[in-house]
Amino acid sequence: MNPRMAAFRARLGGFAFGGDYNPEQWEPAVWKEDVQLMRRAGVNLVTLGVFAWASLEPEPGRFTPEWLDEVMDLLHDAGISVDLATPTMAPPVWLSHEHPEVLPVVEDGTTFGFGNRLHFDPTSVHYRSAAARITRMLAQRYSQHPALAMWHISNEYGPVAYTPSSAAAFRQWLRRRYGNLDGLNDAWYTRFWGQRYTSWEQVNPPELPRSWSNPTRRLDYQRFVSDALLECFVAERDIVREYRDDIPVLTNFMRFYRRADYWAWAAAEDAVALDIYPDPGQADSHVAAALNFDLMRSLRGEPWILMEQAASSVSQWKVNNVKRPGRMRLGSYQAIAHGADSVLYFQWRAGRGGHERFHSAMLPHSGTRARSWKEVEALGNELPRIAEALGSTSTAQVAVLFDWNAWWGLETTYGLPRNDFDYPKLTTEHYRPLLQAQHAVDLISFGSDLSRYRVVVVPNAYLISDGFAAALEEFVAGGGTLVCSFFSGVVDLANQVRQPAYPGALRRLIGAYIDEYWPAREGETFTVRSADGTLSTADWWQDSLHPETARVLGSYVGGDLDGRAAIVENTVGEGRVVYIGTRLAEAALRDTLLEAVSVAGVAPVVAGAPEHVEATRRVHDGAAYLFLLNHSDTGSATVALPAPGVDLLTGAAVAGSITLEPAGVVVVRMVAPQ
Amino acid sequence: MNPRMAAFRARLGGFAFGGDYNPEQWEPAVWKEDVQLMRRAGVNLVTLGVFAWASLEPEPGRFTPEWLDEVMDLLHDAGISVDLATPTMAPPVWLSHEHPEVLPVVEDGTTFGFGNRLHFDPTSVHYRSAAARITRMLAQRYSQHPALAMWHISNEYGPVAYTPSSAAAFRQWLRRRYGNLDGLNDAWYTRFWGQRYTSWEQVNPPELPRSWSNPTRRLDYQRFVSDALLECFVAERDIVREYRDDIPVLTNFMRFYRRADYWAWAAAEDAVALDIYPDPGQADSHVAAALNFDLMRSLRGEPWILMEQAASSVSQWKVNNVKRPGRMRLGSYQAIAHGADSVLYFQWRAGRGGHERFHSAMLPHSGTRARSWKEVEALGNELPRIAEALGSTSTAQVAVLFDWNAWWGLETTYGLPRNDFDYPKLTTEHYRPLLQAQHAVDLISFGSDLSRYRVVVVPNAYLISDGFAAALEEFVAGGGTLVCSFFSGVVDLANQVRQPAYPGALRRLIGAYIDEYWPAREGETFTVRSADGTLSTADWWQDSLHPETARVLGSYVGGDLDGRAAIVENTVGEGRVVYIGTRLAEAALRDTLLEAVSVAGVAPVVAGAPEHVEATRRVHDGAAYLFLLNHSDTGSATVALPAPGVDLLTGAAVAGSITLEPAGVVVVRMVAPQ
Amino acid sequence: MNPRMAAFRARLGGFAFGGDYNPEQWEPAVWKEDVQLMRRAGVNLVTLGVFAWASLEPEPGRFTPEWLDEVMDLLHDAGISVDLATPTMAPPVWLSHEHPEVLPVVEDGTTFGFGNRLHFDPTSVHYRSAAARITRMLAQRYSQHPALAMWHISNEYGPVAYTPSSAAAFRQWLRRRYGNLDGLNDAWYTRFWGQRYTSWEQVNPPELPRSWSNPTRRLDYQRFVSDALLECFVAERDIVREYRDDIPVLTNFMRFYRRADYWAWAAAEDAVALDIYPDPGQADSHVAAALNFDLMRSLRGEPWILMEQAASSVSQWKVNNVKRPGRMRLGSYQAIAHGADSVLYFQWRAGRGGHERFHSAMLPHSGTRARSWKEVEALGNELPRIAEALGSTSTAQVAVLFDWNAWWGLETTYGLPRNDFDYPKLTTEHYRPLLQAQHAVDLISFGSDLSRYRVVVVPNAYLISDGFAAALEEFVAGGGTLVCSFFSGVVDLANQVRQPAYPGALRRLIGAYIDEYWPAREGETFTVRSADGTLSTADWWQDSLHPETARVLGSYVGGDLDGRAAIVENTVGEGRVVYIGTRLAEAALRDTLLEAVSVAGVAPVVAGAPEHVEATRRVHDGAAYLFLLNHSDTGSATVALPAPGVDLLTGAAVAGSITLEPAGVVVVRMVAPQ
C-alpha cells in the first residue's frame, strides 16, 4: 500500500468527507459561515484552488496568494484538512491573450477559445512554463502548511490539440516509438493507399476528415495524446515533490474517459481518484458506476478517492434530473463498498453565476432548508460509524478486461465490419450479471498479472497485444477459465489483421476458426439452441464459426447460419475456454457467464440475493466488512448473511439474514471473516 | 399617436394594399403591365428598392438611379404611393470584394460569403459608410418626390458577426455598460472558472465553442448585437430625416426574432412593421401569428404595418405548402383585427430566377388565371369597404410578458436544470387559451406600465429585472392579479441566482419557497389534484414548492413529489397571485388562466363563442369595430353579437347572432360601442 | 463499336475476370502465391498501380518502378493481362507537404488533409504537372509491355475544391460559357437580391453557406466541377495515347455519382467502366444496380466494364453486411445481363492494415477455406462457358431520362416547393416496374437520339433544355409515347422559370396548365380515381392541373383538389402523352407505365414472369442470349422461354419453360433470335 496514502488516512482517521471549495467566489464573511456549516456537516477535507489561477496570479508572475493563506488558516483552525490543487486546468485570460497559440485546435478544426475550461494545448511550451511557475509558487508557499494533506494536480485532464506544437510533439513521440521511418511505415501499413512517408517532417496528426484515414495513425494519436497529458501531470507532480515528499499527489479521473489510458496514469500517482456523475434519469446508472468504481480500485489494487460527485443534479446535460431521496447516500456507500476511502463533492457552495450555477452543491442555493443539504449533513455525520473500515481492501477471483488499447482499436479506427461499437457498453453488458450475482470483480489491462484469478472475461477485444495473448494462454494452460466474446483477437497493437485469420491471436485457445464476420442486418435477431435444448436470442453480430478442437455449446436455429456454432468451449491444458460468437441477450449472457464462473468454483459474496442487491466485501487486519446495497427504489430485500456480525450503521448485532429497505445500506463487520 | 403615421393614413385614405416591388428584375415594358394590374388589384402602396443597391450604385460612388426615377413617376401617375427602401441589406459585390472584412463571421466560425443576403458585419466602418452614402443619395433625390409616402430602412435586420470589428465594438459597449473592469468582472461572475479580466483588450465576444462558456458574456453579447444593429437603423433614419421630417421612417420586423429586442427598436421608429409567414402546413399557425400581431400592436400601442406576407407558399422551408383557398384572406384580416393598417406582400411579381423564384407573389408565374391571383385581386377590391376602421386602436385588460432579456436568459445561457426551453412556444401556450376565449391581450416587457391591466401573465421568466419585480409587487398590491409559471424570478439581469433562492425575485408574491427544481425524467407525467378533486395532467417540470403564506390550489398525486403543492395562490395587498409550479396540460392551463381572468372581472370580446373563432375590437372616434374570424376549414360558427351593427363587408345590418362560414370573416361596426 | 475495345476483347477471348491487384502491399514471395491462386480462380485481368504513386516515385522525379517491372513480367508469364492504372488519385505525401495548396477545401470550408484519398484540387497546377510526370513515366516504360491490355486513368474521380485555384478556373470556365458579364448576369438572374457583377474578379464559387445563395451559380459550379475533373482525365489519356494508340483508355465510374456528368465523360473514353457496391443489407438493392448497369450500357450504347465489386462485404458503412451465398454470383451475372463484358473486384488479396482492411477481397483474410473464396473461384471457372456472349449488345424500345443537368437542377439549387427531391430514387421508382415486367430499358440524356424508341419516360424533370423539349415534341409528333411525371419542364438550363408557366417547356405536349404546385402536408395522402373507377393512392405532391387539350385519366377524390385532374393524356400529332401530376403509389405507377408501354406496342423480353425475375437479352452476329436471374432468396421461379435454346451454364437443351432456383441464373443461347 502506498505509504503517503497510509499517512493521509492516519491523519484523517476516518473517511474523507467534503468537496471542492472555491472561496474566491465569495466575500470573506461567507468563509466564516462556510467553515461553521462544514463542521456541522462533518467535513474533514476540502479541495482548494482548482479554478484559482486567475486569483493567485492576476498578471504573469505577479502572485496574490494572501486570500489563500487566510482560507488555509481558517480551515486549519477548524480542523479541516486541505487537498490543494494546482489550478492549471483553467489558465487565466492573459495566457491565451498573450500567446494565442496556447489555445487548442479541436477535432473539427476550430480553435477552442477562452471562456470555458481546458483551453490549452498540453504540448505548448507557453502553457507548460506558466503551469510550472504557478505550481512552484504554491509548492514553495504551502508545502509546510499544517492544513495541507494532499496535492491535487490540475483537474480532469483532457484537451486534445491539433496544433503545430502538437504535431511536432507527435513526431517526437513517433521517433521514440519507432526509431526510424521504416518502422513507422510498416506499423502504419502505409503501403496501402500510397501513404509511405519519406521524411519525418511529412508526418502529422490525423488531418481533416479525421475519420476516414490511416487507422494506425489515428490509434497512435490516441496513445500520444494520453502520454502528452500525462507529461503535464508528471511535470507538476515532480515540482511539488521537490518541496515535500510525504504527501500524496494525484489527479482526478473521469467516468469511462477514452482519451487517457488510466492504467498508465495510475502508476504515476499515489492514489487513484474519480469524479463520477451517474445520470439520475437513467434507471440503471449504478451498474456502470460500479464498474467504474471497480476499475478505480483495480488500477492500483488499493483504496481510492471518490473526488467529485453531485449532491443532486448536475448542469451539463440537456435535462438535469435530481437524485431522488436516499440515492445520493446510496451512491456514496456504493463507492465505499467498491474501495473508496472518501465521499467528496463538487462543490461546497452553489455559485450564483457561471456555467455551473445549477450544478448542485453540498450547500445549495436554497440553503440549509433544502432536502439535499439535509441528506449531505446526515451522511457526513453518519460516516464516522464505519471509520474502522478505512483502508480496507478487496480481492476477486473474477477479472474483466478493460484496456484502453482495446478500446481505441474498436472505437477510433473505423472500417470495421460494423462501426458502432461502444466498448464501455459492451463491457458493462458482461459486467452486469457478475455484479447482479454479487460476485467480486476486478478489471484488468493487457499488462495485468492473471495468476490471482480463476476466471478472466474478455469482451469483444478486437485489438489484443502479443503479451496479453501469451498471458491468456499461460493462464488457461494453468487451469484458468477464459470467457471471451465475438470479434476478439483480430488485430495486433499496430491494428493489423493477424495471420492466420480469424480469430488471430486466440485461435488455439478457442479451438475454432472464423471465415467471415456477419454483422446483423437492420432489426435481425438470432435464435441459439443450447445442448440441453434451451432457446435463447441474440442479435447484432455473428461470427461464422468453424470448430476445430472446440465443442459446440450452442448453435443457431434458422437464419443464414442455421446449424452453425454460436457458442463453443475448448479445453487447453488444465483450463477451459468459453467463446461466444454472437451478442447474446441479457439472460443468455448471464447464464453463460455464471455457468463458467460456477464451474470454475468461484463463490459470490453472498448467496441467493436478488439482482438489485449489491454485495461487496472489504478486509484488513483480520476484519471483514460486508457492504449490502439495495438499488430498488420501491422494494425491500432480504439477504442471507454469510456470517454473523455487527451492523456498523445501527450498532446492532446481526445474524442469519437481514432486510434492506428501498435504497437501503448495511455495513456489517463480520465476526468470522472468510 | 405618431403624427407622421397619421399623415400617412390620411394620404392613403384606407388600408395600405400592395407589396414589395422589384422592377429592376424586369424590362420597362413589363413595368407598364405591372401598374395596370396593380390598379386592377387595388394596390395603393409599393415598397421599392429593397434589393436595388447594385442597380443604383454599380460601382462605388457611381449612381444610376434613372430607372428608379422612371418607376417612381410611373407609380405616381397611377396614384400608387411608394414606401422607399434603403437597399442596405444587400450590399453589392464590390463592397465585400474590395473589403472582405465586411463579411460576417457566423456562429460556427465560418465567414458568410457573398451570394445570399445580410452579408455584412453591422459594426464594419466600410459597411456603415457605404450604407450612409447610398442612403444620402436616395434621400437627396427622392425626399420631395410626390410618390414618396414612407421610408423603409434596410430590411429584416439580423446579421451577427464574430469579427475583430465586432469584438472592438463589443468592448466599447461593455465599457459604456460597466464603466470599469470590476463592474464587468462582477456582472460576469468571472471569479468562477478563473475568468477574471485584467485588461479590456482581453475581452472578446463568446469564442468557440459558443455554448459552454460564461453565460453572462453570452447574454451581454445578445444585448450588444441588438444594439449594434439598431445603430445601423438609427444612422440611416437620421440621414433621411435631414431631408424631410414629415414622413414615417421604419424597418420591418420578423416573427419571434430573438436577435433584436423589438421593444427597444420600436421606440426608435415611427411605426412598427412586421413580415410574417405562418406555415400553412401547421394547423394552428394562426395562434402564434395572433401573438405576433398583438406583440406588434403592443410595442408602440398603436396601429402597425403588415409589411410582408405571402400570397400563398414561401420557398425557405424543406416543404413549402400553399395557403388553402380563403386562408390568405383570413390571415390578412387577422392582422387587421389585431391592429394592422395594411396588407402588404412580398412580392408583387414572381421572379424567374434567384433563390426565391418559388416564393409566391401577388402576381404568380402562372399569371392572372391563378387561384392565388384571384384571391389577391378580390381582397384588394374588398378592403376599401372597411376603410373607416383605419387607424383605430384596441385596449386590453390582460397582459402577457414577452421580454427579450427573459428570452435570452432562458435560451442562450445554458447550464439550466433543463436546456430545451422554447420561450416563444411556452409563451404561446399561455396565450392560446386567452385567444381561444376571445380575450383581448397585450404583450408587455419589463419596462411596461402595468397600471392599465387587471391581469398580468408571466410565463417562465427565469430572468427578471429588479424593476419588473418591483412593478409586479406594486401591481398586485394595488389589486392586480398575477399568474406566473414555474422557474420564474430565478436570476437577475446579470444572470446571477437571486438570494435567497428560489424563486428569488418573486418569493414574497408567490408566498412559497422552492428548494429544488425537478425537471421531468424522459416520458414522465404528473397528476395534479385541484381542491375540488379534479385531476389533471402535467409534464416536463416540477418546482419542489413549499408554501409559506400561499394556499394550495392543486397538489401532486403520486410520483416523487406526492402530496406536494403544484399550484398555489397568494394574497398580497389588494391583489392575488396564482403560481403554477409545473407545465400543465392544455386544458388545465386554460382552466387556471381563465379562472384567474374571470375572478379578476375581465370579460371577453364576445361571450360563448367556439375556440376556433377569434374576436377582436378596434375603436376610434366613438366607433367600435368588431372583427370575427373563423379559423375552421370545415365548420361554420355562430357568434352572439355584443351589440347590433353593420357588417361592413356585406353592408347588411346585423343583430343578435351571426354565422361565419369556414374561414369566414365578419367586420361589424357596432352601433353602441361599449 | 470501339475498335480498341474490340481488340481488347479479342485478346482476352472471354469475359474479363479479376480485379485490383496491389502487390506493393506484400513481399515478392506472396506475389508468386498470388499468381498461382489467380490461375486457379480463372483470373485473366488485373488492375495494377491504382495506389502505387508513392511506391513508384518516392521523391519528386525519382522513379522506382523495378518492382512493377517484375510484377508485370510475372503476370505476363502466367497469361494474365494488365489494366495499368495511373496512380493519380492518391498523390504521395511529398506533394501536399511541399505544396499545401494542392489540398482541396471542401464543402464546409475545411481543408481536406493527407491520409485519405482524393486529397487534391483538380485545378492545381502542382497536381496536374506531377500527375502528368508520373503518367508519362508509366506510358514510356510500359506501353509496349506484352501484358498491357488497358489503361486505367486515375480512379473514381471526385474531389471538389473551393480554393483560389478553383475560383480562378471557375472564372475561366464562365468566361468561355458566357463570353461577357452581361451573359453571366442574365443567366444568373443577378437582378434579384442585388447580385449584379461588374468585374470578373468579383465572381467566385458559391461561398459559405453554400445552400441559400444564387441557384444558377450553384448549378454552374456543378457543371464546372464535372468539366474540371474531366480535364484531368483527358490530360492523362492524351499522354498515354502518345505512346500507344491501340489500347483502350478509360476511368471507373461510381453508382449514382452526382458530381460528374457521365454522359460527357463517356464520350471521352474508349469504354465505360463502373464500380458498384450494392448494400447487401438492402433487400432490393439489385433494382438500383440494374438501373446503373443499364445507364452504363446506354452511355456509349456498347458493352462496358464492371471494374469493381466486392466479393462480399465492404467497409465504408456503419454496418457492413456480407453477401449471402450465391448473391455475389447473381450480381455478377446481373451486370453481364445488362451489358458488362467483365467481372472484376476490388481487390485481389485482403490487406492486413489500412482503412479498407475489412473490405472483402477475392482472397480474404481467412484464405482459401473461406466461403467467399470458393464462390469467387467457382465463378471464375464458370464464366468461360458463356464466352461466346462477349461483346454482344442490346436494344430497347423504352427509354428513361437520366440527365445530370436535371439532377443538379432538382437537388442542388434549393428554394423549390419542396427541397427533399432525390432524383435517383424518383427515377428508380419509374424504372422498377419496367424492370420487374422484364422490359428492356435504355437510359437517355437531354442529348440522346430518341428516334429508336417507342416510349420515353421522363421522371420529374424540373429542369429541361430547349433542345430536349424540342426533341420530345418531334418524338411525340412522330408517333412516340411520352410518360412524364409531375414538376417537369419548369425551368431552363439557366434555372429560370419558363414563361408561360407552368409546366413551361411541356405545356403543349401535356395539354394542360398548372397554376400552383401543392406539395403534400406532413403525412398527407391522396386518392385518385381512374376513368374505370379504380381507386389508387398517391402522396408527396400534387400539381394543380387544368386540362386544356388533355383528357383526364384519373382525378382526385376528396382533399383540397377534389375533382381536379391527377393524370391526363394528350394526343399530339401521331403520338401520345401521359402526364402524372402526383407521386403515385407503386402499384398505380406500375399500371400507368405498363399500360402506356403496352398501348405503344412494346413487348417484354419474356412474358408472364414473376416480378423477382429479371430477363435481358444480348445479341450479336445472329446469336441471341437470354439472361434470366431469380432475385428471390427463397422461392424458385418458372419462366416461359420465348424460343428453345441451349442453357450455356449446364450445356442442356431447353425449351418451353425453365425453372430457376432461388438466386438462380440461366443463360440461354436461343436458336431463333427474334
Short mmCIF file of C-alpha atoms in Angstrom, two decimals, chain C residues 8-284:
data_model
loop_
_atom_site.label_atom_id
_atom_site.label_comp_id
_atom_site.label_asym_id
_atom_site.label_seq_id
_atom_site.Cartn_x
_atom_site.Cartn_y
_atom_site.Cartn_z
CA PHE C 8 -9.19 -5.94 -76.02
CA ARG C 9 -12.00 -8.49 -76.20
CA ALA C 10 -10.16 -10.44 -78.85
CA ARG C 11 -7.05 -10.53 -76.69
CA LEU C 12 -8.92 -11.90 -73.67
CA GLY C 13 -11.16 -14.21 -75.65
CA GLY C 14 -13.76 -14.24 -72.94
CA PHE C 15 -15.18 -12.21 -70.10
CA ALA C 16 -12.55 -10.38 -68.14
CA PHE C 17 -12.24 -11.82 -64.64
CA GLY C 18 -10.00 -10.49 -61.91
CA GLY C 19 -9.62 -7.27 -60.01
CA ASP C 20 -7.45 -4.63 -58.44
CA TYR C 21 -4.09 -6.04 -57.51
CA ASN C 22 -1.91 -4.09 -55.11
CA PRO C 23 1.25 -6.18 -54.87
CA GLU C 24 3.17 -3.32 -53.28
CA GLN C 25 1.39 -4.33 -50.05
CA TRP C 26 3.23 -7.64 -49.99
CA GLU C 27 6.63 -9.23 -50.20
CA PRO C 28 7.64 -10.80 -53.56
CA ALA C 29 7.17 -14.26 -52.10
CA VAL C 30 3.48 -13.54 -51.79
CA TRP C 31 3.33 -12.48 -55.44
CA LYS C 32 4.13 -16.00 -56.56
CA GLU C 33 1.34 -17.44 -54.46
CA ASP C 34 -0.95 -14.72 -55.79
CA VAL C 35 -0.34 -15.67 -59.37
CA GLN C 36 -0.87 -19.36 -58.64
CA LEU C 37 -4.17 -18.69 -56.94
CA MET C 38 -5.20 -16.28 -59.70
CA ARG C 39 -4.76 -19.03 -62.22
CA ARG C 40 -6.72 -21.41 -60.05
CA ALA C 41 -9.54 -18.87 -59.92
CA GLY C 42 -9.55 -18.19 -63.67
CA VAL C 43 -8.22 -14.64 -63.42
CA ASN C 44 -7.27 -13.17 -66.79
CA LEU C 45 -7.03 -9.44 -65.99
CA VAL C 46 -5.76 -7.44 -63.05
CA THR C 47 -5.67 -3.71 -62.46
CA LEU C 48 -2.23 -2.64 -61.26
CA GLY C 49 -0.94 0.50 -59.69
CA VAL C 50 -4.05 2.37 -58.54
CA PHE C 51 -2.39 3.30 -55.24
CA ALA C 52 1.20 2.94 -56.32
CA TRP C 53 2.34 6.52 -56.84
CA ALA C 54 4.33 6.63 -53.59
CA SER C 55 5.90 3.28 -54.46
CA LEU C 56 6.80 4.41 -57.97
CA GLU C 57 8.01 7.90 -57.17
CA PRO C 58 9.10 8.11 -53.53
CA GLU C 59 10.56 11.57 -54.09
CA PRO C 60 9.64 14.13 -56.74
CA GLY C 61 11.08 12.91 -60.03
CA ARG C 62 12.91 9.87 -58.62
CA PHE C 63 11.24 6.76 -60.01
CA THR C 64 11.43 3.23 -58.58
CA PRO C 65 9.38 1.09 -60.97
CA GLU C 66 11.56 -2.02 -60.79
CA TRP C 67 9.07 -3.90 -58.59
CA LEU C 68 6.37 -3.15 -61.12
CA ASP C 69 8.51 -4.49 -63.96
CA GLU C 70 8.78 -7.71 -62.02
CA VAL C 71 5.07 -7.96 -61.35
CA MET C 72 4.19 -7.18 -64.96
CA ASP C 73 6.53 -9.91 -66.13
CA LEU C 74 5.23 -12.38 -63.58
CA LEU C 75 1.65 -11.76 -64.65
CA HIS C 76 2.52 -11.93 -68.30
CA ASP C 77 4.28 -15.24 -67.78
CA ALA C 78 1.08 -16.54 -66.16
CA GLY C 79 -1.01 -15.35 -69.09
CA ILE C 80 -2.71 -12.64 -67.09
CA SER C 81 -3.27 -9.30 -68.78
CA VAL C 82 -2.83 -5.97 -67.08
CA ASP C 83 -5.11 -2.94 -66.82
CA LEU C 84 -2.45 -0.44 -65.79
CA ALA C 85 -3.56 2.49 -63.68
CA THR C 86 -2.15 5.96 -63.46
CA PRO C 87 -1.92 6.32 -59.69
CA THR C 88 -3.02 9.91 -59.65
CA MET C 89 -5.92 9.56 -57.27
CA ALA C 90 -3.59 9.08 -54.31
CA PRO C 91 -0.71 11.55 -54.53
CA PRO C 92 2.29 10.87 -52.30
CA VAL C 93 2.64 12.83 -49.10
CA TRP C 94 5.53 14.83 -50.57
CA LEU C 95 3.18 16.60 -52.97
CA SER C 96 0.92 18.17 -50.34
CA HIS C 97 3.82 18.59 -47.94
CA GLU C 98 5.68 20.73 -50.45
CA HIS C 99 2.58 22.42 -51.86
CA PRO C 100 -0.13 22.54 -49.20
CA GLU C 101 -2.33 24.50 -51.58
CA VAL C 102 -2.78 21.25 -53.53
CA LEU C 103 -5.15 20.06 -50.79
CA PRO C 104 -8.81 20.67 -51.52
CA VAL C 105 -11.04 22.87 -49.40
CA VAL C 106 -14.33 21.00 -49.10
CA GLU C 107 -17.99 21.99 -48.81
CA ASP C 108 -17.83 23.01 -45.17
CA GLY C 109 -14.76 25.18 -45.69
CA THR C 110 -12.25 22.86 -44.07
CA THR C 111 -9.09 21.72 -45.81
CA PHE C 112 -9.15 18.03 -46.61
CA GLY C 113 -5.85 16.65 -45.40
CA PHE C 114 -3.45 13.88 -46.30
CA GLY C 115 -4.29 10.39 -45.09
CA ASN C 116 -7.38 9.58 -47.08
CA ARG C 117 -7.59 9.61 -50.87
CA LEU C 118 -8.59 12.28 -53.38
CA HIS C 119 -6.55 14.82 -51.48
CA PHE C 120 -6.01 17.15 -54.38
CA ASP C 121 -7.55 20.16 -56.01
CA PRO C 122 -8.15 19.10 -59.64
CA THR C 123 -7.33 22.61 -60.86
CA SER C 124 -3.98 22.79 -59.07
CA VAL C 125 -1.04 23.28 -61.42
CA HIS C 126 1.19 21.44 -58.98
CA TYR C 127 -1.13 18.46 -59.02
CA ARG C 128 -1.56 18.49 -62.75
CA SER C 129 2.13 18.68 -63.54
CA ALA C 130 3.04 15.95 -61.04
CA ALA C 131 0.23 13.77 -62.41
CA ALA C 132 1.48 14.32 -65.94
CA ARG C 133 5.04 13.36 -64.94
CA ILE C 134 4.14 10.03 -63.36
CA THR C 135 1.74 9.27 -66.21
CA ARG C 136 4.44 9.91 -68.78
CA MET C 137 6.89 7.70 -66.92
CA LEU C 138 4.40 4.82 -66.91
CA ALA C 139 3.47 5.34 -70.54
CA GLN C 140 7.10 5.40 -71.63
CA ARG C 141 8.05 2.34 -69.64
CA TYR C 142 5.06 0.05 -70.11
CA SER C 143 3.30 0.99 -73.34
CA GLN C 144 4.98 -1.84 -75.17
CA HIS C 145 4.89 -4.34 -72.36
CA PRO C 146 3.18 -7.50 -73.62
CA ALA C 147 0.99 -7.73 -70.51
CA LEU C 148 -0.56 -4.33 -71.09
CA ALA C 149 -4.16 -4.58 -72.23
CA MET C 150 -5.84 -1.42 -70.96
CA TRP C 151 -5.12 1.98 -69.37
CA HIS C 152 -7.00 2.81 -66.20
CA ILE C 153 -6.73 6.57 -65.74
CA SER C 154 -6.74 7.53 -62.08
CA ASN C 155 -9.65 6.21 -60.00
CA GLU C 156 -13.18 7.26 -59.09
CA TYR C 157 -12.71 10.93 -59.93
CA GLY C 158 -14.44 13.08 -57.42
CA PRO C 159 -12.85 15.86 -55.39
CA VAL C 160 -14.34 19.31 -55.28
CA ALA C 161 -12.13 22.15 -54.16
CA TYR C 162 -13.20 25.58 -53.01
CA THR C 163 -9.73 27.04 -53.42
CA PRO C 164 -8.29 30.18 -55.04
CA SER C 165 -7.08 27.97 -57.87
CA SER C 166 -10.55 26.56 -58.33
CA ALA C 167 -12.06 30.03 -58.23
CA ALA C 168 -9.73 31.19 -61.00
CA ALA C 169 -10.55 28.15 -63.09
CA PHE C 170 -14.27 28.69 -62.48
CA ARG C 171 -13.94 32.24 -63.76
CA GLN C 172 -12.20 30.97 -66.89
CA TRP C 173 -14.92 28.41 -67.40
CA LEU C 174 -17.59 31.10 -67.01
CA ARG C 175 -15.85 33.40 -69.47
CA ARG C 176 -15.89 30.59 -72.01
CA ARG C 177 -19.55 29.83 -71.30
CA TYR C 178 -20.91 33.37 -71.26
CA GLY C 179 -18.42 35.45 -73.20
CA ASN C 180 -19.17 38.56 -71.17
CA LEU C 181 -20.51 39.63 -67.81
CA ASP C 182 -23.91 40.57 -69.20
CA GLY C 183 -24.38 36.98 -70.25
CA LEU C 184 -23.45 35.78 -66.82
CA ASN C 185 -25.63 38.34 -65.07
CA ASP C 186 -28.60 37.42 -67.21
CA ALA C 187 -28.15 33.68 -66.77
CA TRP C 188 -27.62 34.00 -63.04
CA TYR C 189 -30.57 36.41 -62.69
CA THR C 190 -28.37 38.65 -60.58
CA ARG C 191 -31.01 41.39 -60.77
CA PHE C 192 -32.53 39.58 -57.78
CA TRP C 193 -31.08 40.28 -54.34
CA GLY C 194 -28.82 42.86 -56.00
CA GLN C 195 -26.14 40.43 -57.06
CA ARG C 196 -25.00 42.05 -60.29
CA TYR C 197 -21.30 41.54 -61.08
CA THR C 198 -19.33 44.36 -62.63
CA SER C 199 -15.94 42.69 -62.96
CA TRP C 200 -14.86 39.09 -63.48
CA GLU C 201 -12.67 39.25 -60.41
CA GLN C 202 -15.77 39.56 -58.24
CA VAL C 203 -17.05 36.17 -59.34
CA ASN C 204 -16.32 33.22 -57.07
CA PRO C 205 -17.53 29.70 -56.43
CA PRO C 206 -20.58 29.55 -54.16
CA GLU C 207 -19.41 30.76 -50.79
CA LEU C 208 -20.43 29.63 -47.33
CA PRO C 209 -23.24 28.97 -46.67
CA ARG C 210 -23.38 27.10 -49.93
CA SER C 211 -27.10 26.30 -49.80
CA TRP C 212 -29.04 29.59 -49.62
CA SER C 213 -27.46 31.51 -52.42
CA ASN C 214 -27.76 32.16 -56.12
CA PRO C 215 -29.14 28.90 -57.56
CA THR C 216 -27.68 29.32 -61.03
CA ARG C 217 -24.23 29.96 -59.62
CA ARG C 218 -24.55 26.68 -57.75
CA LEU C 219 -25.74 24.96 -60.89
CA ASP C 220 -22.86 26.30 -62.96
CA TYR C 221 -20.43 25.25 -60.27
CA GLN C 222 -21.67 21.68 -60.58
CA ARG C 223 -21.05 21.86 -64.32
CA PHE C 224 -17.63 23.37 -63.83
CA VAL C 225 -16.59 20.70 -61.32
CA SER C 226 -17.54 17.93 -63.72
CA ASP C 227 -15.59 19.62 -66.51
CA ALA C 228 -12.54 20.36 -64.35
CA LEU C 229 -12.30 16.71 -63.34
CA LEU C 230 -12.76 15.62 -66.94
CA GLU C 231 -9.84 17.82 -67.96
CA CYS C 232 -7.65 15.80 -65.59
CA PHE C 233 -8.76 12.60 -67.27
CA VAL C 234 -8.24 13.94 -70.77
CA ALA C 235 -4.76 15.23 -69.95
CA GLU C 236 -3.60 11.81 -68.79
CA ARG C 237 -5.41 9.99 -71.58
CA ASP C 238 -3.65 12.09 -74.17
CA ILE C 239 -0.25 11.33 -72.66
CA VAL C 240 -0.70 7.55 -72.71
CA ARG C 241 -2.08 7.75 -76.25
CA GLU C 242 1.12 9.46 -77.39
CA TYR C 243 2.94 6.21 -76.71
CA ARG C 244 0.41 3.71 -77.96
CA ASP C 245 -2.91 4.26 -79.60
CA ASP C 246 -4.47 0.83 -79.91
CA ILE C 247 -5.24 0.17 -76.27
CA PRO C 248 -8.44 1.25 -74.54
CA VAL C 249 -8.19 4.14 -72.12
CA LEU C 250 -10.84 4.68 -69.51
CA THR C 251 -11.56 5.50 -65.91
CA ASN C 252 -14.02 3.99 -63.46
CA PHE C 253 -17.40 5.50 -62.62
CA MET C 254 -19.43 5.20 -59.45
CA ARG C 255 -23.04 4.38 -58.67
CA PHE C 256 -25.34 7.42 -58.92
CA TYR C 257 -22.48 9.86 -58.68
CA ARG C 258 -23.75 13.40 -58.87
CA ARG C 259 -20.53 15.34 -59.33
CA ALA C 260 -19.54 14.12 -62.78
CA ASP C 261 -21.80 14.22 -65.83
CA TYR C 262 -21.05 10.72 -67.10
CA TRP C 263 -22.69 11.40 -70.47
CA ALA C 264 -19.97 13.93 -71.21
CA TRP C 265 -17.28 11.71 -69.74
CA ALA C 266 -18.29 8.56 -71.63
CA ALA C 267 -17.69 10.31 -74.94
CA ALA C 268 -14.07 10.92 -73.95
CA GLU C 269 -13.36 7.26 -73.15
CA ASP C 270 -12.96 4.05 -75.09
CA ALA C 271 -15.39 2.31 -72.82
CA VAL C 272 -17.46 2.94 -69.75
CA ALA C 273 -16.45 1.22 -66.53
CA LEU C 274 -18.34 1.03 -63.24
CA ASP C 275 -17.52 0.36 -59.60
CA ILE C 276 -20.61 -0.83 -57.78
CA TYR C 277 -21.26 -1.85 -54.22
CA PRO C 278 -24.96 -2.59 -53.72
CA ASP C 279 -25.69 -2.80 -50.00
CA PRO C 280 -26.35 -6.46 -49.12
CA GLY C 281 -28.36 -5.16 -46.17
CA GLN C 282 -30.97 -3.61 -48.51
CA ALA C 283 -33.46 -6.15 -49.84
CA ASP C 284 -33.94 -4.52 -53.24
#
